[in-house]
């Protein structure tokens, strides 16, 4: 019997399936480091051991534990995840009844349709990748589902941050899974990307390309933005509160964006780049954007644009075209902002979605023949178009009910009012 020191068990796969064998070779180093041995299901002692279970030996992958227990299919994957520290969240999520049922059905579908024969599988690697992507997106939506379902008793501003953090976790999961599928090994750099960097370009952050440290002027600019944001929150908001609470709320929101997204995240980017890591700023001078495409394509919240472009726009545009795929992303952005803004505010439903519908239509117009003739994609005219379209309807994105029910209570909780 094949054995290794301190073995956690044997992971058994169908060696006659080309896809199964390819996946086994891909994950063998990771499994070996955590005490697992890979063996074909066709190994004589494995066949003898599984014969006692009364199940078809080649129906699914099996995990034979060192103490003798046998796990099959999705349960085997869950047990492996339980013993790998960074994969434990997958195990915890998989133990909930709804998720367990979905995962089990998906695995059985794959196992049932692979029809392996002489090393070739009916389920091609491209279809397998599509299935993995689908499960990745499903798993990414689970934190938001829990946040929406169990956050109703929280204060509005706490619920907002809970939903936002859940979306952030889901997005991180998608990018990490995609990186691991390319053969990248988990390590300290990936852990730092997961918990110490808000961006969504895992390949760049974990890559080998070295970035030169930035000049002192950029450090000063990032610190200045953070300082101005803090002044707006703790000095501007109290001053404006005596005049008009709605204006005070807008001051506070603008201050939070400057302090957190434009200031602190920029300083964090500089710290990582000082270590030679490719971590470009989340906000890249959005006020200077000379076109809506430039504004939404990376200058404003580069993390979201990276996530959507690489994981949604690129694959979807091949099927429905780039214009429809682009508009779909704006629709999705509207839905996500509804969950973060309208839900915790208990009002303003439809306004954030309408805002992003307008943005999507405006971007499409900017790329149209009349838009190009008007010069909306560059120069001063383009900057004015960005200000008009993205700036003026902002009260749809952050309606008064959101200011009064979420932002002002939050500002009060942090001592700004």
Coordinates of C-alpha atoms in Angstrom, one line a residue:
X1 CA 0.0 0.0 0.0
X2 CA 1.4 3.4 -1.0
X3 CA 2.1 5.5 2.1
X4 CA 3.8 8.7 3.2
X5 CA 4.9 10.0 6.6
X6 CA 2.0 11.5 8.6
X7 CA -0.4 10.9 5.7
X8 CA -3.9 12.5 5.9
X9 CA -5.1 10.0 3.3
X10 CA -5.3 9.0 -0.4
X11 CA -7.0 11.1 -3.0
X12 CA -8.1 8.7 -5.7
X13 CA -9.0 9.8 -9.3
X14 CA -9.9 8.1 -12.6
X15 CA -6.6 7.7 -14.4
X16 CA -8.4 6.8 -17.7
X17 CA -10.0 10.3 -17.7
X18 CA -7.7 12.8 -19.4
X19 CA -9.3 15.7 -17.6
X20 CA -9.2 14.0 -14.2
X21 CA -5.5 13.1 -14.7
X22 CA -4.7 16.6 -15.8
X23 CA -6.3 18.1 -12.7
X24 CA -4.5 15.5 -10.5
X25 CA -1.1 16.6 -11.9
X26 CA -2.1 20.2 -11.4
X27 CA -3.0 19.8 -7.7
X28 CA -0.5 17.1 -6.8
X29 CA 2.1 19.5 -5.2
X30 CA -0.5 21.2 -3.1
X31 CA -2.0 17.9 -1.9
X32 CA 1.4 16.4 -1.2
X33 CA 2.4 19.4 1.0
X34 CA -0.7 18.8 3.1
X35 CA -0.2 15.1 3.6
X36 CA -2.3 13.6 0.8
X37 CA -1.2 10.9 -1.7
X38 CA -2.7 10.8 -5.2
X39 CA -3.6 7.4 -6.5
X40 CA -5.6 6.1 -9.5
X41 CA -8.9 4.5 -8.7
X42 CA -7.7 1.6 -10.8
X43 CA -5.0 0.7 -8.2
X44 CA -5.7 -2.9 -7.0
X45 CA -5.9 -2.2 -3.3
X46 CA -8.0 0.9 -3.9
X47 CA -10.5 -1.1 -5.9
X48 CA -10.6 -3.8 -3.2
X49 CA -11.2 -1.1 -0.5
X50 CA -14.0 0.5 -2.5
X51 CA -15.6 -2.8 -3.4
X52 CA -16.9 -3.0 0.1
X53 CA -18.9 0.3 -0.3
X54 CA -21.2 -1.2 -2.9
X55 CA -20.9 1.9 -5.2
X56 CA -19.5 2.2 -8.7
X57 CA -15.7 2.6 -8.2
X58 CA -15.3 5.1 -11.1
X59 CA -18.4 7.2 -10.4
X60 CA -16.6 10.0 -8.6
X61 CA -13.3 10.8 -6.9
X62 CA -12.7 9.3 -3.5
X63 CA -10.8 10.3 -0.4
X64 CA -9.6 7.4 1.7
X65 CA -8.6 8.7 5.1
X66 CA -5.7 7.2 7.1
X67 CA -8.1 5.9 9.7
X68 CA -10.1 4.1 7.0
X69 CA -13.1 6.4 6.4
X70 CA -14.1 6.9 2.7
X71 CA -15.5 10.2 1.3
X72 CA -16.8 10.6 -2.2
X73 CA -17.4 13.5 -4.6
X74 CA -18.1 16.9 -3.2
X75 CA -17.7 15.6 0.4
X76 CA -14.2 14.5 -0.4
X77 CA -13.3 17.9 -1.7
X78 CA -14.8 19.5 1.4
X79 CA -12.8 17.2 3.7
X80 CA -9.6 18.2 1.8
X81 CA -10.5 21.9 2.1
X82 CA -11.0 21.4 5.9
X83 CA -7.4 20.4 6.3
X84 CA -5.9 23.3 4.3
X85 CA -5.8 26.5 6.3
X86 CA -6.6 29.0 3.5
X87 CA -9.4 26.7 2.1
X88 CA -11.3 26.3 5.4
X89 CA -13.8 29.0 4.5
X90 CA -14.8 26.8 1.5
X91 CA -15.4 23.9 3.9
X92 CA -17.5 26.0 6.3
X93 CA -19.7 27.4 3.5
X94 CA -20.1 23.9 2.0
X95 CA -21.6 22.6 5.2
X96 CA -24.7 24.9 5.0
X97 CA -27.7 22.9 3.7
X98 CA -28.4 25.1 0.6
X99 CA -24.8 25.4 -0.5
X100 CA -24.2 21.7 0.1
X101 CA -27.1 20.8 -2.0
X102 CA -26.1 23.1 -4.9
X103 CA -22.4 21.9 -4.8
X104 CA -23.5 18.2 -4.7
X105 CA -25.8 18.6 -7.7
X106 CA -23.2 20.4 -9.7
X107 CA -20.5 17.8 -8.9
X108 CA -22.8 15.0 -9.8
X109 CA -23.7 16.7 -13.1
X110 CA -20.0 16.9 -14.0
X111 CA -19.3 13.3 -13.0
X112 CA -22.3 12.0 -14.8
X113 CA -21.6 13.8 -18.1
X114 CA -17.8 13.3 -18.4
X115 CA -18.2 9.9 -20.1
X116 CA -14.4 9.1 -20.0
X117 CA -13.1 6.6 -22.5
X118 CA -9.4 6.0 -23.3
X119 CA -8.3 9.2 -21.9
X120 CA -10.8 11.6 -23.6
X121 CA -13.7 13.1 -21.8
X122 CA -17.0 14.4 -23.1
X123 CA -16.7 17.3 -20.7
X124 CA -13.9 19.3 -22.2
X125 CA -11.5 21.4 -20.2
X126 CA -13.2 24.6 -21.5
X127 CA -16.6 23.4 -20.2
X128 CA -15.0 22.4 -17.0
X129 CA -13.5 25.9 -16.6
X130 CA -17.0 27.3 -17.3
X131 CA -18.5 25.2 -14.6
X132 CA -15.7 26.2 -12.1
X133 CA -16.4 29.8 -13.0
X134 CA -20.1 29.4 -12.3
X135 CA -19.4 27.8 -8.9
X136 CA -16.9 30.5 -8.1
X137 CA -19.5 33.2 -8.8
X138 CA -22.1 31.3 -6.8
X139 CA -19.8 31.0 -3.9
X140 CA -18.9 34.7 -4.2
X141 CA -22.6 35.6 -3.8
X142 CA -23.1 33.7 -0.6
X143 CA -21.5 36.3 1.7
X144 CA -23.8 39.0 0.3
X145 CA -26.8 36.6 0.7
X146 CA -26.0 36.1 4.3
X147 CA -25.4 39.9 4.8
X148 CA -28.7 40.8 3.2
X149 CA -30.6 38.1 5.0
X150 CA -29.3 38.6 8.5
X151 CA -28.4 42.3 8.7
X152 CA -31.9 43.8 8.9
X153 CA -31.6 44.2 12.7
X154 CA -28.4 46.2 12.4
X155 CA -28.2 50.0 12.3
X156 CA -28.4 51.2 8.7
X157 CA -24.8 52.3 8.5
X158 CA -23.5 49.0 10.0
X159 CA -25.7 47.0 7.6
X160 CA -24.2 49.1 4.7
X161 CA -20.6 48.2 5.7
X162 CA -21.6 44.6 6.3
X163 CA -23.0 44.3 2.8
X164 CA -20.1 46.1 1.2
X165 CA -17.6 43.9 3.1
X166 CA -19.5 40.8 1.9
X167 CA -19.3 41.9 -1.7
X168 CA -15.6 42.6 -1.2
X169 CA -15.1 39.0 0.2
X170 CA -17.0 37.6 -2.8
X171 CA -14.9 39.5 -5.3
X172 CA -11.7 38.5 -3.6
X173 CA -12.8 34.9 -3.8
X174 CA -13.4 35.1 -7.5
X175 CA -10.0 36.6 -8.3
X176 CA -8.1 34.2 -6.0
X177 CA -9.8 31.1 -7.5
X178 CA -9.0 32.3 -11.0
X179 CA -5.4 32.8 -10.0
X180 CA -5.1 29.4 -8.4
X181 CA -6.6 27.8 -11.5
X182 CA -3.6 29.1 -13.5
X183 CA -1.3 27.0 -11.4
X184 CA -0.2 29.7 -9.0
X185 CA 0.7 28.4 -5.6
X186 CA -0.8 29.8 -2.4
X187 CA 1.8 31.6 -0.2
X188 CA 2.5 34.8 1.8
X189 CA 2.0 37.0 -1.3
X190 CA -1.5 35.6 -2.0
X191 CA -2.4 35.9 1.7
X192 CA -1.3 39.6 1.7
X193 CA -3.4 40.2 -1.5
X194 CA -6.4 38.6 0.3
X195 CA -6.3 40.6 3.5
X196 CA -4.0 43.6 3.0
X197 CA -4.9 45.0 -0.4
X198 CA -8.3 46.2 -1.6
X199 CA -7.5 45.9 -5.3
X200 CA -8.8 43.1 -7.5
X201 CA -5.9 42.3 -9.8
X202 CA -4.5 39.2 -8.2
X203 CA -2.3 38.3 -11.1
X204 CA -0.5 41.7 -11.0
X205 CA -0.1 41.8 -7.2
X206 CA 1.2 38.2 -7.0
X207 CA 3.3 38.4 -10.2
X208 CA 7.0 38.6 -10.4
X209 CA 7.2 42.0 -12.1
X210 CA 9.1 44.4 -9.9
X211 CA 7.8 48.0 -9.6
X212 CA 10.1 50.9 -8.9
X213 CA 9.4 53.0 -5.7
X214 CA 7.5 56.2 -6.3
X215 CA 8.8 59.7 -5.8
X216 CA 8.2 61.7 -2.6
X217 CA 5.7 63.9 -4.4
X218 CA 3.2 61.1 -4.7
X219 CA 3.5 60.2 -1.0
X220 CA 2.8 63.9 -0.2
X221 CA -0.2 63.9 -2.5
X222 CA -1.7 60.8 -0.9
X223 CA -1.2 62.1 2.6
X224 CA -2.7 65.4 1.7
X225 CA -5.9 63.7 0.3
X226 CA -6.2 61.7 3.5
X227 CA -5.7 64.9 5.6
X228 CA -8.3 66.9 3.6
X229 CA -10.8 64.0 4.0
X230 CA -10.3 63.9 7.8
X231 CA -10.7 67.7 8.0
X232 CA -13.9 67.5 6.0
X233 CA -15.3 64.8 8.3
X234 CA -14.4 66.1 11.7
X235 CA -14.4 69.8 11.0
X236 CA -16.5 70.5 7.9
X237 CA -19.4 68.2 8.9
X238 CA -20.0 69.9 12.3
X239 CA -19.8 73.3 10.7
X240 CA -22.3 72.4 8.0
X241 CA -24.6 70.5 10.3
X242 CA -25.9 73.7 11.8
X243 CA -26.9 75.0 8.4
X244 CA -28.3 71.9 6.6
X245 CA -28.1 68.3 7.6
X246 CA -28.2 67.1 4.0
X247 CA -25.3 69.2 3.0
X248 CA -23.4 68.0 6.1
X249 CA -24.0 64.4 5.0
X250 CA -22.6 65.1 1.5
X251 CA -19.5 66.7 3.1
X252 CA -19.1 63.6 5.2
X253 CA -19.4 61.2 2.2
X254 CA -16.9 63.2 0.2
X255 CA -14.6 63.3 3.2
X256 CA -14.8 59.5 3.6
X257 CA -13.9 59.0 -0.1
X258 CA -10.9 61.3 0.2
X259 CA -9.7 59.8 3.5
X260 CA -10.3 56.1 2.6
X261 CA -10.3 55.5 -1.1
X262 CA -8.1 58.4 -2.4
X263 CA -5.9 58.8 0.7
X264 CA -5.4 55.7 2.8
X265 CA -5.6 53.2 -0.2
X266 CA -3.2 55.4 -2.1
X267 CA -0.7 55.2 0.8
X268 CA -1.2 51.5 1.0
X269 CA -0.5 51.3 -2.8
X270 CA 2.7 53.2 -2.3
X271 CA 3.8 50.9 0.6
X272 CA 3.4 47.8 -1.6
X273 CA 5.1 49.5 -4.6
X274 CA 8.0 50.4 -2.3
X275 CA 8.4 46.7 -1.8
X276 CA 8.4 46.1 -5.6
X277 CA 4.8 44.8 -5.7
X278 CA 2.5 45.8 -8.5
X279 CA -0.4 47.4 -6.6
X280 CA -1.7 50.4 -8.6
X281 CA -3.9 52.9 -6.8
X282 CA -7.6 52.3 -6.5
X283 CA -8.4 55.9 -7.4
X284 CA -6.4 57.3 -10.3
X285 CA -7.2 61.0 -10.5
X286 CA -10.8 60.5 -11.4
X287 CA -11.4 64.3 -11.5
X288 CA -9.1 64.6 -14.6
X289 CA -10.9 62.0 -16.7
X290 CA -11.6 63.4 -20.2
X291 CA -14.2 60.7 -21.1
X292 CA -16.8 58.6 -19.3
X293 CA -15.0 55.4 -20.6
X294 CA -11.8 56.6 -18.9
X295 CA -13.7 57.6 -15.7
X296 CA -15.5 54.3 -15.3
X297 CA -12.7 52.2 -16.9
X298 CA -10.2 52.6 -14.1
X299 CA -9.8 56.1 -12.9
X300 CA -12.8 55.6 -10.5
X301 CA -12.5 52.4 -8.4
X302 CA -10.0 50.5 -10.5
X303 CA -10.6 47.5 -8.3
X304 CA -14.2 47.1 -9.6
X305 CA -13.2 47.8 -13.2
X306 CA -10.5 45.1 -13.0
X307 CA -12.9 42.6 -11.5
X308 CA -15.6 43.2 -14.1
X309 CA -13.4 43.5 -17.2
X310 CA -11.4 40.3 -16.6
X311 CA -14.1 38.1 -15.1
X312 CA -17.2 39.3 -16.9
X313 CA -16.8 41.7 -19.8
X314 CA -14.1 39.6 -21.6
X315 CA -15.9 36.3 -21.6
X316 CA -19.5 37.7 -22.1
X317 CA -18.5 40.1 -24.9
X318 CA -17.5 37.0 -27.0
X319 CA -21.1 35.8 -26.9
X320 CA -23.3 39.0 -26.9
X321 CA -20.9 41.6 -28.3
X322 CA -18.9 44.3 -26.5
X323 CA -21.7 47.0 -26.4
X324 CA -24.2 44.7 -24.8
X325 CA -21.6 43.3 -22.4
X326 CA -20.6 46.8 -21.4
X327 CA -24.2 47.8 -20.7
X328 CA -24.7 44.6 -18.7
X329 CA -21.9 45.6 -16.4
X330 CA -23.5 48.9 -15.7
X331 CA -26.8 47.1 -14.9
X332 CA -25.0 44.8 -12.5
X333 CA -23.3 47.8 -10.9
X334 CA -26.7 49.4 -10.4
X335 CA -28.0 46.2 -8.8
X336 CA -25.0 46.0 -6.5
X337 CA -25.3 49.6 -5.5
X338 CA -29.0 49.1 -4.8
X339 CA -28.0 46.4 -2.2
X340 CA -25.4 48.6 -0.6
X341 CA -27.4 51.9 -0.7
X342 CA -31.2 51.4 -1.0
X343 CA -31.5 48.2 1.2
X344 CA -29.8 49.6 4.4
X345 CA -31.5 53.0 3.8
X346 CA -34.9 51.3 3.5
X347 CA -35.8 53.6 0.7
X348 CA -34.7 55.2 -2.6
X349 CA -35.2 51.9 -4.5
X350 CA -34.5 52.2 -8.2
X351 CA -32.5 55.4 -8.1
X352 CA -29.0 53.9 -7.9
X353 CA -29.9 51.5 -10.7
X354 CA -31.3 54.4 -12.8
X355 CA -28.1 56.3 -12.2
X356 CA -26.0 53.4 -13.7
X357 CA -28.4 52.9 -16.6
X358 CA -27.8 56.5 -17.5
X359 CA -24.0 56.0 -17.2
X360 CA -24.2 53.0 -19.5
X361 CA -26.3 54.7 -22.1
X362 CA -24.0 57.8 -22.0
X363 CA -20.9 55.6 -22.5
X364 CA -22.5 54.0 -25.5
X365 CA -23.4 57.4 -26.9
X366 CA -19.9 58.6 -26.3
X367 CA -18.6 55.8 -28.6
X368 CA -21.3 56.4 -31.2
X369 CA -20.8 58.4 -34.4
X370 CA -22.6 61.5 -33.1
X371 CA -20.7 61.2 -29.8
X372 CA -17.3 61.1 -31.6
X373 CA -18.3 64.1 -33.8
X374 CA -19.2 66.1 -30.7
X375 CA -15.7 65.3 -29.3
X376 CA -17.1 63.7 -26.1
X377 CA -14.3 61.3 -25.7
X378 CA -11.4 63.7 -25.1
X379 CA -10.3 67.2 -24.2
X380 CA -12.3 69.8 -22.4
X381 CA -15.6 68.7 -24.0
X382 CA -15.0 65.2 -22.8
X383 CA -14.3 66.5 -19.2
X384 CA -17.5 68.6 -19.3
X385 CA -19.5 65.5 -20.4
X386 CA -18.1 63.5 -17.5
X387 CA -19.0 66.2 -15.1
X388 CA -22.5 66.6 -16.5
X389 CA -23.3 62.9 -16.7
X390 CA -21.4 61.4 -13.7
X391 CA -21.6 64.4 -11.4
X392 CA -25.0 66.1 -11.7
X393 CA -27.2 63.0 -11.3
X394 CA -25.2 61.8 -8.2
X395 CA -28.2 62.6 -6.0
X396 CA -29.9 59.6 -7.6
X397 CA -27.0 57.4 -6.5
X398 CA -27.0 58.9 -3.0
X399 CA -30.6 60.0 -2.4
X400 CA -31.7 62.0 0.7
X401 CA -33.1 58.9 2.4
X402 CA -29.7 57.3 2.3
X403 CA -28.0 60.4 3.7
X404 CA -30.5 60.7 6.6
X405 CA -30.8 57.0 7.4
X406 CA -27.2 55.8 6.8
X407 CA -24.6 58.5 6.4
X408 CA -25.6 60.9 9.2
X409 CA -26.0 58.2 11.8
X410 CA -22.6 56.9 10.8
X411 CA -21.0 60.3 11.1
X412 CA -22.6 60.7 14.5
X413 CA -21.2 57.3 15.5
X414 CA -17.6 58.2 14.6
X415 CA -17.9 61.6 16.4
X416 CA -18.2 63.9 13.4
X417 CA -21.5 65.4 14.6

